[in-house]
Short mmCIF file of C-alpha atoms in Angstrom, two decimals:
data_model
loop_
_atom_site.label_atom_id
_atom_site.label_comp_id
_atom_site.label_asym_id
_atom_site.label_seq_id
_atom_site.Cartn_x
_atom_site.Cartn_y
_atom_site.Cartn_z
CA MET A 1 17.18 -52.22 20.60
CA ARG A 2 20.48 -53.98 19.98
CA GLY A 3 22.17 -55.18 23.15
CA THR A 4 18.84 -57.00 24.47
CA VAL A 5 19.32 -60.14 26.30
CA PRO A 6 16.18 -62.63 26.06
CA VAL A 7 15.23 -63.88 29.54
CA GLY A 8 12.16 -66.09 28.81
CA ARG A 9 8.51 -65.71 28.18
CA VAL A 10 5.63 -64.57 30.43
CA ALA A 11 2.13 -65.55 29.28
CA GLY A 12 3.64 -66.46 25.91
CA VAL A 13 5.13 -63.02 25.50
CA ARG A 14 8.98 -62.84 24.90
CA ILE A 15 10.80 -60.77 27.45
CA GLY A 16 14.18 -59.15 26.94
CA LEU A 17 16.20 -57.06 29.15
CA HIS A 18 18.35 -54.26 27.41
CA TRP A 19 21.77 -53.68 28.96
CA SER A 20 20.59 -50.04 30.04
CA VAL A 21 18.00 -51.55 32.49
CA LEU A 22 21.01 -51.69 34.84
CA GLY A 23 20.68 -47.91 35.04
CA ILE A 24 17.24 -48.21 36.74
CA VAL A 25 18.66 -50.81 39.23
CA VAL A 26 21.78 -48.68 39.93
CA LEU A 27 19.90 -45.45 40.20
CA VAL A 28 17.13 -46.60 42.40
CA ALA A 29 19.49 -48.76 44.54
CA ILE A 30 22.07 -46.01 45.05
CA GLY A 31 19.22 -43.43 45.74
CA LEU A 32 17.52 -45.44 48.38
CA ALA A 33 20.46 -47.17 50.12
CA GLY A 34 22.54 -43.98 50.13
CA TYR A 35 20.28 -41.16 50.80
CA GLN A 36 16.45 -41.60 51.29
CA LEU A 37 16.38 -44.76 53.55
CA PRO A 38 19.14 -43.58 55.89
CA LEU A 39 17.32 -40.31 56.33
CA ALA A 40 13.88 -41.87 56.90
CA PHE A 41 14.95 -44.90 58.85
CA PRO A 42 18.22 -44.28 60.61
CA GLY A 43 20.20 -46.64 62.68
CA HIS A 44 20.35 -49.64 60.32
CA SER A 45 23.59 -51.17 58.94
CA ALA A 46 25.13 -50.33 55.49
CA VAL A 47 24.18 -53.96 54.41
CA GLY A 48 20.67 -53.65 55.30
CA TYR A 49 20.31 -50.26 53.34
CA ALA A 50 21.95 -51.92 50.24
CA LEU A 51 19.85 -54.96 50.34
CA ALA A 52 16.60 -52.83 50.83
CA GLY A 53 17.89 -50.62 47.90
CA LEU A 54 18.39 -53.61 45.62
CA ALA A 55 15.20 -55.27 46.48
CA ALA A 56 13.26 -52.10 45.75
CA ALA A 57 15.20 -51.62 42.36
CA VAL A 58 14.35 -55.25 41.31
CA LEU A 59 10.67 -55.08 42.40
CA LEU A 60 10.37 -51.74 40.43
CA VAL A 61 11.58 -53.54 37.33
CA GLY A 62 8.98 -56.19 37.96
CA SER A 63 6.28 -53.39 38.24
CA LEU A 64 7.48 -52.05 34.83
CA LEU A 65 7.26 -55.56 33.39
CA ALA A 66 3.55 -55.84 34.65
CA HIS A 67 2.68 -52.59 32.98
CA GLU A 68 3.95 -53.64 29.63
CA LEU A 69 2.57 -57.31 30.19
CA ALA A 70 -0.84 -55.81 30.59
CA HIS A 71 -0.51 -53.85 27.25
CA ALA A 72 0.72 -57.04 25.45
CA ILE A 73 -2.07 -59.37 26.74
CA VAL A 74 -4.88 -56.93 25.93
CA ALA A 75 -3.17 -56.36 22.54
CA ARG A 76 -3.16 -60.05 21.70
CA ARG A 77 -6.84 -60.28 22.82
CA ASN A 78 -7.71 -57.55 20.30
CA GLY A 79 -5.96 -59.33 17.52
CA VAL A 80 -2.75 -57.35 17.47
CA ALA A 81 0.46 -59.48 17.33
CA VAL A 82 3.12 -58.95 19.91
CA GLU A 83 6.67 -59.15 19.09
CA GLY A 84 7.87 -59.03 22.67
CA ILE A 85 8.65 -56.75 25.62
CA THR A 86 12.05 -54.86 26.23
CA LEU A 87 12.88 -53.33 29.62
CA TRP A 88 15.37 -50.65 29.38
CA LEU A 89 16.65 -47.51 30.98
CA LEU A 90 13.53 -45.47 30.81
CA GLY A 91 11.10 -48.15 31.44
CA GLY A 92 9.68 -50.70 29.04
CA ILE A 93 8.33 -51.06 25.50
CA ALA A 94 5.73 -53.57 24.24
CA GLN A 95 6.66 -54.14 20.72
CA LEU A 96 3.55 -54.62 18.70
CA ARG A 97 3.71 -55.86 15.14
CA ASP A 98 0.46 -54.24 14.09
CA GLU A 99 -1.91 -51.35 14.84
CA ALA A 100 -5.32 -51.60 16.49
CA ARG A 101 -7.97 -52.33 14.07
CA SER A 102 -10.58 -49.79 15.75
CA PRO A 103 -10.74 -46.97 18.13
CA GLY A 104 -12.23 -49.15 20.87
CA ALA A 105 -9.25 -51.74 20.65
CA ASP A 106 -6.69 -48.81 20.52
CA LEU A 107 -8.37 -47.47 23.77
CA ARG A 108 -8.38 -50.83 25.49
CA ILE A 109 -4.55 -51.62 24.75
CA SER A 110 -3.71 -48.19 25.78
CA ILE A 111 -5.56 -47.61 29.20
CA VAL A 112 -4.75 -50.97 30.58
CA GLY A 113 -1.10 -50.16 31.34
CA PRO A 114 -1.74 -47.31 33.84
CA VAL A 115 -4.60 -49.25 35.22
CA ALA A 116 -2.07 -52.11 35.78
CA SER A 117 0.36 -49.69 37.44
CA ALA A 118 -2.42 -48.37 39.66
CA VAL A 119 -3.36 -51.85 40.92
CA VAL A 120 0.29 -52.80 41.44
CA GLY A 121 0.59 -49.31 43.48
CA VAL A 122 -2.48 -50.23 45.52
CA ALA A 123 -1.22 -53.70 46.15
CA PHE A 124 2.22 -52.48 47.42
CA GLY A 125 0.27 -49.86 49.56
CA VAL A 126 -1.77 -52.66 51.14
CA LEU A 127 1.47 -54.67 51.85
CA ALA A 128 3.06 -51.68 53.40
CA TRP A 129 -0.15 -51.23 55.67
CA GLY A 130 0.04 -54.86 56.46
CA ALA A 131 3.70 -54.93 57.30
CA ALA A 132 3.40 -51.78 59.55
CA ARG A 133 0.52 -53.49 61.36
CA VAL A 134 2.45 -56.70 62.18
CA GLY A 135 5.31 -54.65 63.32
CA ALA A 136 7.78 -55.31 60.24
CA GLY A 137 11.01 -53.47 60.14
CA GLY A 138 11.08 -49.93 59.00
CA LEU A 139 12.99 -50.69 56.06
CA VAL A 140 10.40 -53.25 54.72
CA VAL A 141 7.62 -50.59 55.19
CA GLY A 142 9.73 -47.95 53.46
CA VAL A 143 10.48 -50.15 50.48
CA LEU A 144 6.90 -51.13 50.08
CA THR A 145 5.75 -47.50 50.61
CA TYR A 146 8.27 -46.26 48.04
CA LEU A 147 7.07 -48.89 45.61
CA ALA A 148 3.39 -48.03 45.99
CA LEU A 149 3.90 -44.31 45.53
CA LEU A 150 6.24 -44.81 42.51
CA ASN A 151 3.84 -47.04 40.82
CA LEU A 152 0.88 -44.63 41.33
CA VAL A 153 2.87 -41.77 40.06
CA LEU A 154 3.80 -43.98 36.98
CA ALA A 155 0.07 -44.55 36.51
CA VAL A 156 -0.77 -40.83 36.55
CA PHE A 157 2.24 -39.66 34.52
CA ASN A 158 1.45 -42.22 31.80
CA LEU A 159 -2.07 -40.79 31.41
CA VAL A 160 -0.69 -37.31 30.33
CA PRO A 161 -2.35 -37.08 26.92
CA ALA A 162 0.76 -36.89 24.75
CA ALA A 163 2.55 -39.64 22.68
CA PRO A 164 4.30 -41.83 23.03
CA LEU A 165 2.78 -42.13 26.68
CA ASP A 166 -0.34 -44.20 27.27
CA GLY A 167 -2.49 -40.99 27.67
CA GLY A 168 -1.36 -40.04 24.12
CA ARG A 169 -2.63 -43.29 22.69
CA VAL A 170 -5.84 -42.71 24.74
CA LEU A 171 -6.05 -39.17 23.08
CA ARG A 172 -5.48 -40.86 19.71
CA ALA A 173 -8.23 -43.40 20.22
CA ALA A 174 -10.71 -40.65 21.22
CA LEU A 175 -9.82 -38.38 18.27
CA TRP A 176 -9.90 -41.38 16.02
CA ARG A 177 -13.46 -42.20 17.16
CA TRP A 178 -14.63 -38.51 16.90
CA ARG A 179 -13.06 -37.57 13.62
CA GLY A 180 -12.85 -41.00 11.91
CA ASP A 181 -9.21 -40.55 10.77
CA ARG A 182 -6.72 -42.58 12.60
CA PHE A 183 -3.71 -40.80 10.95
CA GLU A 184 -4.80 -37.44 11.78
CA ALA A 185 -5.63 -38.55 15.38
CA ALA A 186 -2.03 -39.89 15.56
CA ALA A 187 -0.56 -36.68 14.42
CA TRP A 188 -2.20 -34.61 16.93
CA SER A 189 -1.25 -36.95 19.62
CA ALA A 190 2.38 -36.79 18.39
CA ARG A 191 2.41 -33.07 18.36
CA ALA A 192 1.08 -33.03 21.86
CA GLY A 193 4.15 -35.50 22.62
CA LEU A 194 6.44 -32.83 21.01
CA GLY A 195 5.16 -30.17 23.28
CA LEU A 196 5.64 -32.31 26.41
CA GLY A 197 9.06 -33.31 25.54
CA GLY A 198 10.01 -29.60 25.07
CA LEU A 199 8.57 -28.94 28.46
CA LEU A 200 10.39 -31.59 30.07
CA VAL A 201 13.76 -30.47 28.64
CA ALA A 202 13.23 -27.00 29.65
CA ALA A 203 12.38 -28.03 33.22
CA GLY A 204 15.32 -30.29 33.29
CA PHE A 205 17.56 -27.60 32.26
CA ALA A 206 16.12 -25.23 34.93
CA GLN A 207 16.47 -27.93 37.60
CA SER A 208 20.05 -28.55 36.66
CA ILE A 209 21.04 -24.94 36.85
CA LEU A 210 19.11 -24.20 40.14
CA GLN A 211 19.46 -27.42 42.05
CA GLY A 212 22.14 -29.69 40.49
CA PRO A 213 22.58 -32.54 38.15
CA GLU A 214 19.22 -34.32 39.02
CA GLY A 215 17.50 -32.42 36.14
CA MET A 216 19.54 -34.40 33.61
CA TRP A 217 17.10 -37.31 34.18
CA TRP A 218 14.22 -35.06 32.97
CA ILE A 219 16.35 -33.94 30.09
CA LEU A 220 16.84 -37.39 28.97
CA LEU A 221 13.16 -38.32 29.30
CA GLY A 222 12.08 -35.24 27.46
CA LEU A 223 14.39 -35.95 24.49
CA PHE A 224 13.27 -39.51 24.36
CA ILE A 225 9.62 -38.51 24.22
CA ALA A 226 10.15 -35.76 21.67
CA SER A 227 12.28 -38.21 19.42
CA ILE A 228 9.45 -40.78 19.43
CA ALA A 229 6.71 -38.21 19.07
CA PHE A 230 8.52 -36.72 16.08
CA ALA A 231 8.92 -40.24 14.49
CA GLU A 232 5.10 -40.90 15.01
CA GLU A 233 4.13 -37.40 13.63
CA ARG A 234 6.17 -38.05 10.56
CA GLN A 235 4.61 -41.60 10.23
CA ALA A 236 1.16 -40.12 10.70
CA ARG A 237 1.78 -37.49 7.96
CA ALA A 238 2.90 -40.32 5.75
CA GLY A 239 -0.26 -42.17 6.52
CA MET A 240 -2.44 -39.20 5.57
CA ALA A 241 -0.44 -38.74 2.30
CA LEU A 242 -0.87 -42.47 1.37
CA SER A 243 -4.57 -42.54 2.18
CA GLY A 244 -6.48 -44.05 -0.66
CA VAL A 245 -3.55 -46.39 -1.71
CA LEU A 246 -4.60 -50.00 -1.38
CA MET A 247 -2.29 -53.04 -1.24
CA ARG A 248 -3.71 -54.18 -4.66
CA ASP A 249 -2.48 -50.95 -6.12
CA VAL A 250 1.12 -51.76 -5.36
CA MET A 251 1.24 -55.54 -5.19
CA SER A 252 3.10 -57.71 -7.87
CA HIS A 253 1.02 -60.59 -9.32
CA PRO A 254 1.05 -63.30 -10.42
CA VAL A 255 3.46 -64.35 -7.66
CA GLU A 256 6.48 -66.47 -8.49
CA THR A 257 6.97 -69.17 -5.85
CA VAL A 258 9.49 -71.99 -4.97
CA ASP A 259 8.93 -75.45 -3.97
CA GLY A 260 9.76 -76.16 -0.38
CA ARG A 261 11.29 -79.55 -1.22
CA SER A 262 14.03 -77.84 -3.30
CA THR A 263 17.46 -77.74 -2.09
CA THR A 264 19.15 -74.40 -0.97
CA GLY A 265 21.82 -75.20 -3.56
CA GLU A 266 19.42 -75.17 -6.46
CA PHE A 267 18.02 -71.96 -5.20
CA LEU A 268 21.43 -70.32 -4.79
CA ASP A 269 22.19 -71.22 -8.42
CA ARG A 270 19.06 -69.83 -10.07
CA ARG A 271 17.40 -67.13 -7.99
CA PRO A 272 18.47 -63.38 -7.87
CA ALA A 273 20.07 -62.14 -4.76
CA HIS A 274 17.78 -59.23 -4.17
CA ALA A 275 14.40 -61.04 -4.23
CA SER A 276 12.26 -62.92 -1.92
CA PHE A 277 9.89 -65.87 -2.65
CA PRO A 278 6.98 -67.62 -1.01
CA VAL A 279 7.75 -71.15 -0.17
CA VAL A 280 4.77 -73.45 -1.18
CA ARG A 281 3.86 -76.93 -0.23
CA GLU A 282 2.43 -79.64 -2.44
CA ASP A 283 -1.07 -78.69 -1.75
CA GLY A 284 -0.48 -75.05 -2.65
CA GLY A 285 -0.38 -73.80 0.94
CA VAL A 286 2.38 -71.18 1.81
CA ASP A 287 5.04 -72.31 4.40
CA GLY A 288 6.94 -69.02 4.65
CA LEU A 289 9.25 -66.60 2.71
CA VAL A 290 12.87 -67.41 1.71
CA SER A 291 15.64 -65.16 0.21
CA LEU A 292 19.28 -65.53 -0.53
CA ARG A 293 20.19 -63.11 2.24
CA ARG A 294 18.23 -65.38 4.70
CA ILE A 295 19.95 -68.56 3.59
CA ARG A 296 23.34 -66.94 3.89
CA SER A 297 22.48 -65.47 7.41
CA LEU A 298 21.52 -68.97 8.63
CA THR A 299 24.58 -70.63 7.11
CA ALA A 300 26.80 -67.97 8.85
CA CYS A 301 25.15 -68.84 12.21
CA GLY A 302 25.95 -72.43 11.86
CA GLN A 303 22.48 -73.44 10.82
CA PRO A 304 22.88 -74.50 7.14
CA PRO A 305 19.29 -75.27 5.95
CA ALA A 306 18.99 -78.24 3.48
CA THR A 307 15.71 -77.38 1.90
CA LEU A 308 14.00 -74.11 1.20
CA ARG A 309 11.35 -75.12 3.74
CA ASP A 310 13.98 -75.36 6.38
CA ALA A 311 15.30 -71.99 5.37
CA ALA A 312 11.96 -70.05 5.09
CA CYS A 313 10.99 -67.45 7.49
CA PRO A 314 7.78 -69.03 9.03
CA MET A 315 4.44 -67.51 8.16
CA ALA A 316 3.96 -66.45 11.71
CA HIS A 317 6.78 -63.96 11.13
CA VAL A 318 5.77 -63.01 7.71
CA PRO A 319 3.54 -59.87 7.24
CA THR A 320 0.32 -60.45 5.51
CA ALA A 321 -2.32 -58.33 4.12
CA ALA A 322 -5.67 -58.35 2.16
CA PRO A 323 -5.84 -56.65 -1.37
CA ASP A 324 -8.13 -54.06 -0.20
CA GLU A 325 -6.28 -52.96 2.98
CA PRO A 326 -4.77 -49.45 3.01
CA LEU A 327 -1.03 -49.37 2.63
CA ALA A 328 -0.61 -46.91 5.33
CA ALA A 329 -2.20 -49.44 7.79
CA VAL A 330 0.07 -52.26 6.72
CA LEU A 331 3.47 -50.27 7.05
CA PRO A 332 3.75 -51.00 10.86
CA ARG A 333 3.70 -54.76 10.08
CA LEU A 334 6.85 -54.71 7.97
CA SER A 335 9.42 -57.01 9.38
CA GLU A 336 13.25 -56.96 9.14
CA SER A 337 13.34 -60.70 9.02
CA THR A 338 11.50 -60.58 5.77
CA ASP A 339 13.44 -57.52 4.37
CA GLY A 340 10.04 -55.55 4.35
CA HIS A 341 8.17 -57.98 2.01
CA VAL A 342 4.39 -58.45 2.42
CA LEU A 343 2.23 -61.45 1.23
CA ILE A 344 -1.27 -60.67 -0.09
CA PHE A 345 -3.94 -63.12 0.60
CA ASP A 346 -7.51 -62.95 -0.64
CA ALA A 347 -9.96 -65.61 1.01
CA GLY A 348 -6.78 -67.78 2.07
CA ARG A 349 -5.23 -67.77 -1.42
CA LEU A 350 -2.05 -66.07 -2.15
CA VAL A 351 -2.59 -63.37 -4.75
CA GLY A 352 0.27 -61.09 -4.63
CA ILE A 353 3.49 -59.86 -3.01
CA VAL A 354 4.71 -56.36 -2.14
CA ALA A 355 8.45 -55.65 -2.08
CA PRO A 356 10.19 -52.78 -0.43
CA SER A 357 10.77 -51.19 -3.97
CA ASP A 358 7.01 -51.34 -4.72
CA ILE A 359 6.31 -49.20 -1.45
CA ASP A 360 9.21 -46.90 -2.18
CA ARG A 361 7.64 -45.95 -5.53
CA ALA A 362 4.22 -45.38 -3.91
CA VAL A 363 5.76 -43.30 -1.34
CA ALA A 364 7.93 -41.31 -3.50
CA ALA A 365 5.06 -40.44 -5.88
CA ARG A 366 3.34 -38.74 -3.02
CA GLY A 367 6.33 -36.79 -1.72
CA VAL A 368 6.60 -38.42 1.71
CA HIS A 369 9.39 -40.45 3.53
CA VAL A 370 8.93 -43.70 5.28
CA ILE A 371 11.80 -45.73 6.88
CA LEU A 372 11.23 -49.31 5.78
CA PRO A 373 12.95 -52.27 7.74
CA ALA A 374 15.04 -53.21 4.62
CA THR A 375 16.43 -49.66 4.52
CA VAL A 376 17.19 -49.89 8.28
CA GLU A 377 19.06 -53.18 7.89
CA ARG A 378 21.04 -51.88 5.04
CA GLU A 379 22.17 -49.00 7.06
CA ALA A 380 22.96 -51.38 9.99
CA ASN A 381 25.22 -53.65 7.68
CA ARG A 382 26.99 -50.50 6.64
CA GLN A 383 28.01 -49.86 10.24
CA ALA A 384 28.56 -53.37 11.23
CA PRO A 385 31.97 -54.27 12.89
CA PRO A 386 34.56 -56.64 11.17
CA PRO A 387 33.85 -60.25 11.03
CA ASN A 388 34.49 -62.34 14.19
CA TRP A 389 34.33 -59.30 16.30
CA TRP A 390 31.73 -59.34 19.24
CA TYR A 391 29.68 -56.83 20.99
CA PRO A 392 26.28 -56.90 22.92
CA GLY A 393 23.30 -57.84 20.66
CA ARG A 394 25.31 -59.61 17.83
CA PRO A 395 25.93 -63.17 17.39
CA ARG A 396 29.61 -64.20 17.70
#
């Protein structure tokens, strides 16, 4: 999501706020302050209603963050790297750099989000009960009760067995365990998501016609669910088509490397613009991946690197795989920061590299379509604004 502002880290996980998260704050604050709270608790000042609505909106965003943090923390405990969390108009997204390696891990990562929302809902319910017992103001009790109910509804709704909801992930894990095929399981979960998205859109249209514009929210949510489910179903079909293709079948070897002590000037003079190269140390270890595009990007941002080691994308952000891993299982690890390149290691030793062109050939040979990060980046570059123009999400 372009237009995301980083706000820090929680439990080591990077947190970002997309500009559209303001939509949640505005909708909740106005809905509570302008309509629901005055009806339920009349007699308070306009400022009191406004502060109560704003507090509820902020606490709701915090509840969404708790939901996604639960996913991220359990994912890391199950060996899945987490890119970060982004909060936006329709909730939050925990961006995982990899897929779960087993049905059990997939189930744990999926189910913990609704469990976290349920726990938060119960906690707000207890606080509302306590506030009522000690005679706190009606607005305080009303806001806490609202947050308790909303978190419980969020927990239940997320358990609907349709991707990309958490219940869809639970369904995928169950089908994966039953049938033994993760891609077939993902396809059925995504098809359920397409059905759910269609139902929400239809219900939204019906509500808009019969009751007013409130149905637009359900239409928007349905379109979002359907679009993500469609992408996941296409990715699952690609995975099924690529079954049997291992990384050793598509990797290039031996690997041409560069010395991390070399200067960027030497690299720019001798290396092709389209290739990426592992940067090695004196002992043969790999420090990262470097390309002409990355050097130019760092230089344009005012960080001109002196050596290739300074310019390299660190190994923590470089996708890696084993020679015998299926290609389809590695695709989710591809990173825009490395133009879609993957380094292949066998027992800690670098034995190959896979470029987007290698994956393109394997995919084309089986008649499927997969959007690789390098392709996404090329499309974004075509649509980029003129130099020195600024808009949210781009460096000045």
